[in-house]
Structure formats: structure tokens, C-alpha cells
Amino acid sequence: MVPHEYTANSTNPLKKAAATAALLVIGVETDARTTLVKTLGSLGHACVSTTAIDSAREHMASEHAVDLLLIDGDTGRAGLALIREAQAADPCIRALVYSTKAGPTDV
């Protein structure tokens, strides 16, 4: 497949589909969560954020749709367990683990 570069005059087929994504951002660091929510929200995504795994679990259990989990790696095993739980309930849910660390020596 040849990569396609989208210009201001072309139509990106992913842009329209991406505008409907429901994102759940989970992380300890407020600045990182806020930046992710503002940036992704400005692209048309519906974003909810929380600092706690239990709050994220409650959000998903209350029938709120989630397309993508963005989880801070600092949540550790609890974050990975949440990914497994979410994908067991709905295999279409995707997850991305992010880090606020500058490099491998900071981990």
C-alpha cells in the first residue's frame, strides 16, 4: 500500500470516521491528561479523563461507549488489567499506553 499525503484540497477518509471516537484518558499527571483531552478533543473526539483505574472501570460499566483507552504507563499492572477487562467485554476497544517520562533512564 502506498502512503497518501493529504493536502488542504484533498479529503482524508479517516478524518470523518475519527470524529466519532469516544476516548477515555487515564493518568496520574494532570498536565498530560489535560493536554491529551484538549488536543484530541479539538480534533473532534469525545474525551473523558480520570486519574483512577476504578473511576475508569465505573465509567465503562455505566454503559458509556469507549472506543479507545489512553492509559498512562505509570498505572502499572492495574492499567494493563483494565485493558484486558475492557477488551474481554468488547474486543473492538483499542488501547494505547503512553508515558510522560523523557527517556529510558527516567523509567
mmCIF file of N, CA and C in Angstrom:
data_model
loop_
_atom_site.group_PDB
_atom_site.id
_atom_site.type_symbol
_atom_site.label_atom_id
_atom_site.label_comp_id
_atom_site.label_asym_id
_atom_site.label_seq_id
_atom_site.Cartn_x
_atom_site.Cartn_y
_atom_site.Cartn_z
ATOM 1 N N MET A 1 0.835 -1.171 0.000
ATOM 2 C CA MET A 1 0.000 0.000 0.000
ATOM 3 C C MET A 1 0.880 1.235 0.000
ATOM 4 N N VAL A 2 0.573 2.167 -0.866
ATOM 5 C CA VAL A 2 1.342 3.396 -0.989
ATOM 6 C C VAL A 2 0.774 4.443 -0.036
ATOM 7 N N PRO A 3 1.613 5.065 0.808
ATOM 8 C CA PRO A 3 1.107 6.112 1.693
ATOM 9 C C PRO A 3 0.539 7.265 0.885
ATOM 10 N N HIS A 4 -0.483 7.891 1.408
ATOM 11 C CA HIS A 4 -1.109 9.010 0.713
ATOM 12 C C HIS A 4 -0.944 10.264 1.547
ATOM 13 N N GLU A 5 -0.482 11.315 0.924
ATOM 14 C CA GLU A 5 -0.341 12.591 1.614
ATOM 15 C C GLU A 5 -1.589 13.417 1.357
ATOM 16 N N TYR A 6 -2.222 13.868 2.424
ATOM 17 C CA TYR A 6 -3.432 14.666 2.294
ATOM 18 C C TYR A 6 -3.078 16.138 2.311
ATOM 19 N N THR A 7 -3.620 16.858 1.352
ATOM 20 C CA THR A 7 -3.396 18.303 1.278
ATOM 21 C C THR A 7 -4.673 19.009 1.710
ATOM 22 N N ALA A 8 -4.617 20.329 1.755
ATOM 23 C CA ALA A 8 -5.784 21.109 2.161
ATOM 24 C C ALA A 8 -6.962 20.892 1.221
ATOM 25 N N ASN A 9 -6.685 20.524 -0.026
ATOM 26 C CA ASN A 9 -7.747 20.347 -1.015
ATOM 27 C C ASN A 9 -8.203 18.894 -1.166
ATOM 28 N N SER A 10 -7.554 17.971 -0.464
ATOM 29 C CA SER A 10 -7.962 16.572 -0.587
ATOM 30 C C SER A 10 -8.768 16.167 0.644
ATOM 31 N N THR A 11 -9.446 15.040 0.518
ATOM 32 C CA THR A 11 -10.287 14.557 1.603
ATOM 33 C C THR A 11 -9.618 13.364 2.270
ATOM 34 N N ASN A 12 -9.453 13.447 3.568
ATOM 35 C CA ASN A 12 -8.894 12.346 4.337
ATOM 36 C C ASN A 12 -10.059 11.476 4.808
ATOM 37 N N PRO A 13 -10.179 10.244 4.319
ATOM 38 C CA PRO A 13 -11.309 9.392 4.709
ATOM 39 C C PRO A 13 -11.301 9.036 6.191
ATOM 40 N N LEU A 14 -10.147 9.083 6.842
ATOM 41 C CA LEU A 14 -10.079 8.750 8.262
ATOM 42 C C LEU A 14 -10.566 9.891 9.152
ATOM 43 N N LYS A 15 -10.483 11.114 8.656
ATOM 44 C CA LYS A 15 -10.860 12.265 9.478
ATOM 45 C C LYS A 15 -12.330 12.207 9.875
ATOM 46 N N LYS A 16 -13.187 11.860 8.955
ATOM 47 C CA LYS A 16 -14.611 11.794 9.255
ATOM 48 C C LYS A 16 -14.909 10.678 10.249
ATOM 49 N N ALA A 17 -14.303 9.512 10.057
ATOM 50 C CA ALA A 17 -14.534 8.395 10.965
ATOM 51 C C ALA A 17 -13.968 8.681 12.352
ATOM 52 N N ALA A 18 -12.818 9.335 12.408
ATOM 53 C CA ALA A 18 -12.179 9.600 13.685
ATOM 54 C C ALA A 18 -12.981 10.579 14.535
ATOM 55 N N ALA A 19 -13.800 11.408 13.925
ATOM 56 C CA ALA A 19 -14.550 12.411 14.661
ATOM 57 C C ALA A 19 -15.578 11.793 15.594
ATOM 58 N N THR A 20 -15.880 10.526 15.424
ATOM 59 C CA THR A 20 -16.893 9.887 16.252
ATOM 60 C C THR A 20 -16.300 9.057 17.390
ATOM 61 N N ALA A 21 -14.988 9.061 17.560
ATOM 62 C CA ALA A 21 -14.352 8.212 18.570
ATOM 63 C C ALA A 21 -14.583 8.726 19.987
ATOM 64 N N ALA A 22 -14.859 7.783 20.887
ATOM 65 C CA ALA A 22 -15.006 8.097 22.309
ATOM 66 C C ALA A 22 -13.740 7.621 23.019
ATOM 67 N N LEU A 23 -13.029 8.562 23.624
ATOM 68 C CA LEU A 23 -11.742 8.268 24.240
ATOM 69 C C LEU A 23 -11.821 8.397 25.752
ATOM 70 N N LEU A 24 -11.193 7.467 26.446
ATOM 71 C CA LEU A 24 -11.103 7.512 27.896
ATOM 72 C C LEU A 24 -9.624 7.621 28.246
ATOM 73 N N VAL A 25 -9.241 8.775 28.815
ATOM 74 C CA VAL A 25 -7.850 9.062 29.150
ATOM 75 C C VAL A 25 -7.657 8.839 30.647
ATOM 76 N N ILE A 26 -6.716 7.965 30.991
ATOM 77 C CA ILE A 26 -6.469 7.620 32.387
ATOM 78 C C ILE A 26 -5.003 7.891 32.692
ATOM 79 N N GLY A 27 -4.771 8.735 33.692
ATOM 80 C CA GLY A 27 -3.392 9.021 34.051
ATOM 81 C C GLY A 27 -3.271 9.828 35.322
ATOM 82 N N VAL A 28 -2.119 9.710 35.932
ATOM 83 C CA VAL A 28 -1.846 10.366 37.203
ATOM 84 C C VAL A 28 -1.512 11.840 37.003
ATOM 85 N N GLU A 29 -0.753 12.143 35.978
ATOM 86 C CA GLU A 29 -0.269 13.515 35.778
ATOM 87 C C GLU A 29 -1.330 14.390 35.101
ATOM 88 N N THR A 30 -1.750 15.423 35.814
ATOM 89 C CA THR A 30 -2.814 16.304 35.334
ATOM 90 C C THR A 30 -2.466 16.991 34.018
ATOM 91 N N ASP A 31 -1.244 17.513 33.891
ATOM 92 C CA ASP A 31 -0.859 18.230 32.674
ATOM 93 C C ASP A 31 -0.943 17.338 31.440
ATOM 94 N N ALA A 32 -0.486 16.117 31.561
ATOM 95 C CA ALA A 32 -0.520 15.192 30.423
ATOM 96 C C ALA A 32 -1.954 14.866 30.036
ATOM 97 N N ARG A 33 -2.784 14.564 31.027
ATOM 98 C CA ARG A 33 -4.194 14.258 30.748
ATOM 99 C C ARG A 33 -4.885 15.444 30.098
ATOM 100 N N THR A 34 -4.676 16.620 30.647
ATOM 101 C CA THR A 34 -5.317 17.825 30.116
ATOM 102 C C THR A 34 -4.883 18.089 28.678
ATOM 103 N N THR A 35 -3.597 17.930 28.412
ATOM 104 C CA THR A 35 -3.086 18.152 27.050
ATOM 105 C C THR A 35 -3.692 17.150 26.076
ATOM 106 N N LEU A 36 -3.753 15.884 26.470
ATOM 107 C CA LEU A 36 -4.352 14.873 25.593
ATOM 108 C C LEU A 36 -5.826 15.174 25.325
ATOM 109 N N VAL A 37 -6.575 15.507 26.361
ATOM 110 C CA VAL A 37 -8.007 15.783 26.198
ATOM 111 C C VAL A 37 -8.221 17.012 25.317
ATOM 112 N N LYS A 38 -7.477 18.077 25.546
ATOM 113 C CA LYS A 38 -7.638 19.290 24.732
ATOM 114 C C LYS A 38 -7.256 19.043 23.278
ATOM 115 N N THR A 39 -6.132 18.390 23.070
ATOM 116 C CA THR A 39 -5.650 18.152 21.701
ATOM 117 C C THR A 39 -6.578 17.216 20.942
ATOM 118 N N LEU A 40 -6.913 16.092 21.545
ATOM 119 C CA LEU A 40 -7.767 15.119 20.861
ATOM 120 C C LEU A 40 -9.201 15.622 20.745
ATOM 121 N N GLY A 41 -9.665 16.362 21.739
ATOM 122 C CA GLY A 41 -10.995 16.970 21.663
ATOM 123 C C GLY A 41 -11.090 17.980 20.543
ATOM 124 N N SER A 42 -10.000 18.733 20.318
ATOM 125 C CA SER A 42 -10.012 19.726 19.238
ATOM 126 C C SER A 42 -10.074 19.069 17.860
ATOM 127 N N LEU A 43 -9.751 17.788 17.800
ATOM 128 C CA LEU A 43 -9.826 17.035 16.542
ATOM 129 C C LEU A 43 -11.184 16.367 16.352
ATOM 130 N N GLY A 44 -12.090 16.594 17.311
ATOM 131 C CA GLY A 44 -13.443 16.075 17.172
ATOM 132 C C GLY A 44 -13.763 14.853 18.008
ATOM 133 N N HIS A 45 -12.806 14.384 18.782
ATOM 134 C CA HIS A 45 -13.046 13.208 19.616
ATOM 135 C C HIS A 45 -13.789 13.598 20.885
ATOM 136 N N ALA A 46 -14.623 12.698 21.372
ATOM 137 C CA ALA A 46 -15.293 12.890 22.660
ATOM 138 C C ALA A 46 -14.378 12.290 23.720
ATOM 139 N N CYS A 47 -13.910 13.115 24.656
ATOM 140 C CA CYS A 47 -12.919 12.680 25.637
ATOM 141 C C CYS A 47 -13.435 12.781 27.060
ATOM 142 N N VAL A 48 -13.111 11.769 27.839
ATOM 143 C CA VAL A 48 -13.364 11.770 29.280
ATOM 144 C C VAL A 48 -12.037 11.403 29.919
ATOM 145 N N SER A 49 -11.697 12.066 31.032
ATOM 146 C CA SER A 49 -10.439 11.729 31.694
ATOM 147 C C SER A 49 -10.660 11.458 33.167
ATOM 148 N N THR A 50 -9.752 10.661 33.727
ATOM 149 C CA THR A 50 -9.801 10.330 35.138
ATOM 150 C C THR A 50 -8.386 10.010 35.614
ATOM 151 N N THR A 51 -8.191 10.114 36.918
ATOM 152 C CA THR A 51 -6.893 9.778 37.491
ATOM 153 C C THR A 51 -6.847 8.345 37.998
ATOM 154 N N ALA A 52 -7.997 7.718 38.142
ATOM 155 C CA ALA A 52 -8.049 6.421 38.812
ATOM 156 C C ALA A 52 -8.595 5.311 37.931
ATOM 157 N N ILE A 53 -7.990 4.152 38.057
ATOM 158 C CA ILE A 53 -8.436 2.968 37.327
ATOM 159 C C ILE A 53 -9.871 2.617 37.715
ATOM 160 N N ASP A 54 -10.181 2.701 39.005
ATOM 161 C CA ASP A 54 -11.537 2.368 39.458
ATOM 162 C C ASP A 54 -12.584 3.286 38.841
ATOM 163 N N SER A 55 -12.275 4.572 38.711
ATOM 164 C CA SER A 55 -13.208 5.514 38.070
ATOM 165 C C SER A 55 -13.400 5.164 36.601
ATOM 166 N N ALA A 56 -12.317 4.774 35.934
ATOM 167 C CA ALA A 56 -12.409 4.367 34.531
ATOM 168 C C ALA A 56 -13.279 3.125 34.398
ATOM 169 N N ARG A 57 -13.090 2.179 35.306
ATOM 170 C CA ARG A 57 -13.877 0.946 35.299
ATOM 171 C C ARG A 57 -15.366 1.274 35.495
ATOM 172 N N GLU A 58 -15.677 2.179 36.427
ATOM 173 C CA GLU A 58 -17.064 2.594 36.673
ATOM 174 C C GLU A 58 -17.659 3.274 35.442
ATOM 175 N N HIS A 59 -16.860 4.100 34.784
ATOM 176 C CA HIS A 59 -17.327 4.791 33.573
ATOM 177 C C HIS A 59 -17.726 3.780 32.504
ATOM 178 N N MET A 60 -16.881 2.777 32.291
ATOM 179 C CA MET A 60 -17.170 1.778 31.265
ATOM 180 C C MET A 60 -18.345 0.887 31.670
ATOM 181 N N ALA A 61 -18.495 0.609 32.961
ATOM 182 C CA ALA A 61 -19.587 -0.236 33.436
ATOM 183 C C ALA A 61 -20.940 0.467 33.354
ATOM 184 N N SER A 62 -20.938 1.786 33.298
ATOM 185 C CA SER A 62 -22.195 2.545 33.271
ATOM 186 C C SER A 62 -22.727 2.746 31.852
ATOM 187 N N GLU A 63 -22.356 1.832 30.958
ATOM 188 C CA GLU A 63 -22.879 1.823 29.585
ATOM 189 C C GLU A 63 -22.372 2.963 28.714
ATOM 190 N N HIS A 64 -21.311 3.649 29.127
ATOM 191 C CA HIS A 64 -20.726 4.672 28.272
ATOM 192 C C HIS A 64 -19.851 3.993 27.225
ATOM 193 N N ALA A 65 -20.023 4.396 25.986
ATOM 194 C CA ALA A 65 -19.226 3.816 24.902
ATOM 195 C C ALA A 65 -17.784 4.306 25.007
ATOM 196 N N VAL A 66 -16.849 3.399 24.791
ATOM 197 C CA VAL A 66 -15.432 3.737 24.752
ATOM 198 C C VAL A 66 -14.838 3.029 23.545
ATOM 199 N N ASP A 67 -14.189 3.819 22.678
ATOM 200 C CA ASP A 67 -13.528 3.246 21.510
ATOM 201 C C ASP A 67 -12.043 3.014 21.761
ATOM 202 N N LEU A 68 -11.449 3.922 22.565
ATOM 203 C CA LEU A 68 -10.005 3.872 22.793
ATOM 204 C C LEU A 68 -9.687 4.259 24.221
ATOM 205 N N LEU A 69 -8.863 3.436 24.867
ATOM 206 C CA LEU A 69 -8.328 3.760 26.187
ATOM 207 C C LEU A 69 -6.928 4.318 25.993
ATOM 208 N N LEU A 70 -6.652 5.469 26.578
ATOM 209 C CA LEU A 70 -5.296 6.025 26.606
ATOM 210 C C LEU A 70 -4.870 5.973 28.063
ATOM 211 N N ILE A 71 -3.907 5.113 28.372
ATOM 212 C CA ILE A 71 -3.550 4.842 29.758
ATOM 213 C C ILE A 71 -2.088 5.180 30.008
ATOM 214 N N ASP A 72 -1.864 5.971 31.062
ATOM 215 C CA ASP A 72 -0.518 6.316 31.493
ATOM 216 C C ASP A 72 0.181 5.047 31.967
ATOM 217 N N GLY A 73 1.381 4.815 31.488
ATOM 218 C CA GLY A 73 2.143 3.641 31.884
ATOM 219 C C GLY A 73 2.415 3.585 33.377
ATOM 220 N N ASP A 74 2.350 4.735 34.054
ATOM 221 C CA ASP A 74 2.564 4.759 35.499
ATOM 222 C C ASP A 74 1.446 4.078 36.277
ATOM 223 N N THR A 75 0.355 3.722 35.620
ATOM 224 C CA THR A 75 -0.714 2.998 36.305
ATOM 225 C C THR A 75 -0.312 1.542 36.552
ATOM 226 N N GLY A 76 0.726 1.098 35.897
ATOM 227 C CA GLY A 76 1.284 -0.233 36.151
ATOM 228 C C GLY A 76 0.375 -1.369 35.760
ATOM 229 N N ARG A 77 0.426 -2.422 36.558
ATOM 230 C CA ARG A 77 -0.344 -3.642 36.265
ATOM 231 C C ARG A 77 -1.843 -3.390 36.277
ATOM 232 N N ALA A 78 -2.282 -2.444 37.093
ATOM 233 C CA ALA A 78 -3.719 -2.134 37.149
ATOM 234 C C ALA A 78 -4.203 -1.598 35.807
ATOM 235 N N GLY A 79 -3.386 -0.793 35.147
ATOM 236 C CA GLY A 79 -3.744 -0.275 33.830
ATOM 237 C C GLY A 79 -3.816 -1.380 32.786
ATOM 238 N N LEU A 80 -2.861 -2.294 32.837
ATOM 239 C CA LEU A 80 -2.863 -3.416 31.900
ATOM 240 C C LEU A 80 -4.050 -4.338 32.157
ATOM 241 N N ALA A 81 -4.401 -4.519 33.429
ATOM 242 C CA ALA A 81 -5.566 -5.341 33.762
ATOM 243 C C ALA A 81 -6.841 -4.693 33.224
ATOM 244 N N LEU A 82 -6.925 -3.370 33.308
ATOM 245 C CA LEU A 82 -8.094 -2.665 32.777
ATOM 246 C C LEU A 82 -8.217 -2.873 31.268
ATOM 247 N N ILE A 83 -7.106 -2.839 30.571
ATOM 248 C CA ILE A 83 -7.124 -3.081 29.122
ATOM 249 C C ILE A 83 -7.677 -4.479 28.839
ATOM 250 N N ARG A 84 -7.179 -5.475 29.563
ATOM 251 C CA ARG A 84 -7.654 -6.850 29.366
ATOM 252 C C ARG A 84 -9.146 -6.968 29.658
ATOM 253 N N GLU A 85 -9.604 -6.344 30.752
ATOM 254 C CA GLU A 85 -11.026 -6.378 31.108
ATOM 255 C C GLU A 85 -11.881 -5.723 30.029
ATOM 256 N N ALA A 86 -11.442 -4.554 29.576
ATOM 257 C CA ALA A 86 -12.213 -3.815 28.576
ATOM 258 C C ALA A 86 -12.308 -4.599 27.275
ATOM 259 N N GLN A 87 -11.196 -5.190 26.845
ATOM 260 C CA GLN A 87 -11.196 -5.931 25.593
ATOM 261 C C GLN A 87 -11.914 -7.267 25.712
ATOM 262 N N ALA A 88 -11.985 -7.830 26.918
ATOM 263 C CA ALA A 88 -12.777 -9.053 27.123
ATOM 264 C C ALA A 88 -14.264 -8.739 26.983
ATOM 265 N N ALA A 89 -14.660 -7.566 27.470
ATOM 266 C CA ALA A 89 -16.060 -7.147 27.372
ATOM 267 C C ALA A 89 -16.424 -6.712 25.960
ATOM 268 N N ASP A 90 -15.464 -6.072 25.268
ATOM 269 C CA ASP A 90 -15.693 -5.583 23.906
ATOM 270 C C ASP A 90 -14.379 -5.663 23.139
ATOM 271 N N PRO A 91 -14.197 -6.672 22.307
ATOM 272 C CA PRO A 91 -12.947 -6.855 21.576
ATOM 273 C C PRO A 91 -12.603 -5.708 20.624
ATOM 274 N N CYS A 92 -13.551 -4.833 20.336
ATOM 275 C CA CYS A 92 -13.291 -3.712 19.435
ATOM 276 C C CYS A 92 -12.600 -2.538 20.129
ATOM 277 N N ILE A 93 -12.575 -2.543 21.460
ATOM 278 C CA ILE A 93 -11.907 -1.465 22.189
ATOM 279 C C ILE A 93 -10.403 -1.589 21.977
ATOM 280 N N ARG A 94 -9.776 -0.476 21.658
ATOM 281 C CA ARG A 94 -8.334 -0.430 21.474
ATOM 282 C C ARG A 94 -7.727 0.335 22.639
ATOM 283 N N ALA A 95 -6.427 0.139 22.843
ATOM 284 C CA ALA A 95 -5.744 0.807 23.949
ATOM 285 C C ALA A 95 -4.379 1.297 23.506
ATOM 286 N N LEU A 96 -3.980 2.401 24.109
ATOM 287 C CA LEU A 96 -2.662 2.964 23.878
ATOM 288 C C LEU A 96 -2.098 3.314 25.250
ATOM 289 N N VAL A 97 -0.923 2.797 25.545
ATOM 290 C CA VAL A 97 -0.257 3.125 26.797
ATOM 291 C C VAL A 97 0.771 4.204 26.480
ATOM 292 N N TYR A 98 0.688 5.317 27.199
ATOM 293 C CA TYR A 98 1.610 6.431 26.962
ATOM 294 C C TYR A 98 2.478 6.664 28.187
ATOM 295 N N SER A 99 3.542 7.433 27.993
ATOM 296 C CA SER A 99 4.443 7.746 29.102
ATOM 297 C C SER A 99 4.739 9.238 29.099
ATOM 298 N N THR A 100 4.868 9.773 30.278
ATOM 299 C CA THR A 100 5.249 11.179 30.426
ATOM 300 C C THR A 100 6.728 11.286 30.748
ATOM 301 N N LYS A 101 7.426 10.171 30.744
ATOM 302 C CA LYS A 101 8.857 10.148 31.021
ATOM 303 C C LYS A 101 9.618 10.609 29.787
ATOM 304 N N ALA A 102 10.758 11.258 30.017
ATOM 305 C CA ALA A 102 11.547 11.809 28.920
ATOM 306 C C ALA A 102 12.346 10.750 28.177
ATOM 307 N N GLY A 103 12.759 9.699 28.855
ATOM 308 C CA GLY A 103 13.573 8.688 28.194
ATOM 309 C C GLY A 103 13.714 7.447 29.033
ATOM 310 N N PRO A 104 14.447 6.459 28.521
ATOM 311 C CA PRO A 104 14.559 5.176 29.214
ATOM 312 C C PRO A 104 15.223 5.291 30.588
ATOM 313 N N THR A 105 16.050 6.294 30.789
ATOM 314 C CA THR A 105 16.703 6.434 32.099
ATOM 315 C C THR A 105 15.770 6.993 33.150
ATOM 316 N N ASP A 106 14.638 7.567 32.737
ATOM 317 C CA ASP A 106 13.678 8.128 33.682
ATOM 318 C C ASP A 106 12.682 7.098 34.192
ATOM 319 N N VAL A 107 12.649 5.943 33.573
ATOM 320 C CA VAL A 107 11.640 4.926 33.933
ATOM 321 C C VAL A 107 12.030 4.223 35.202
#
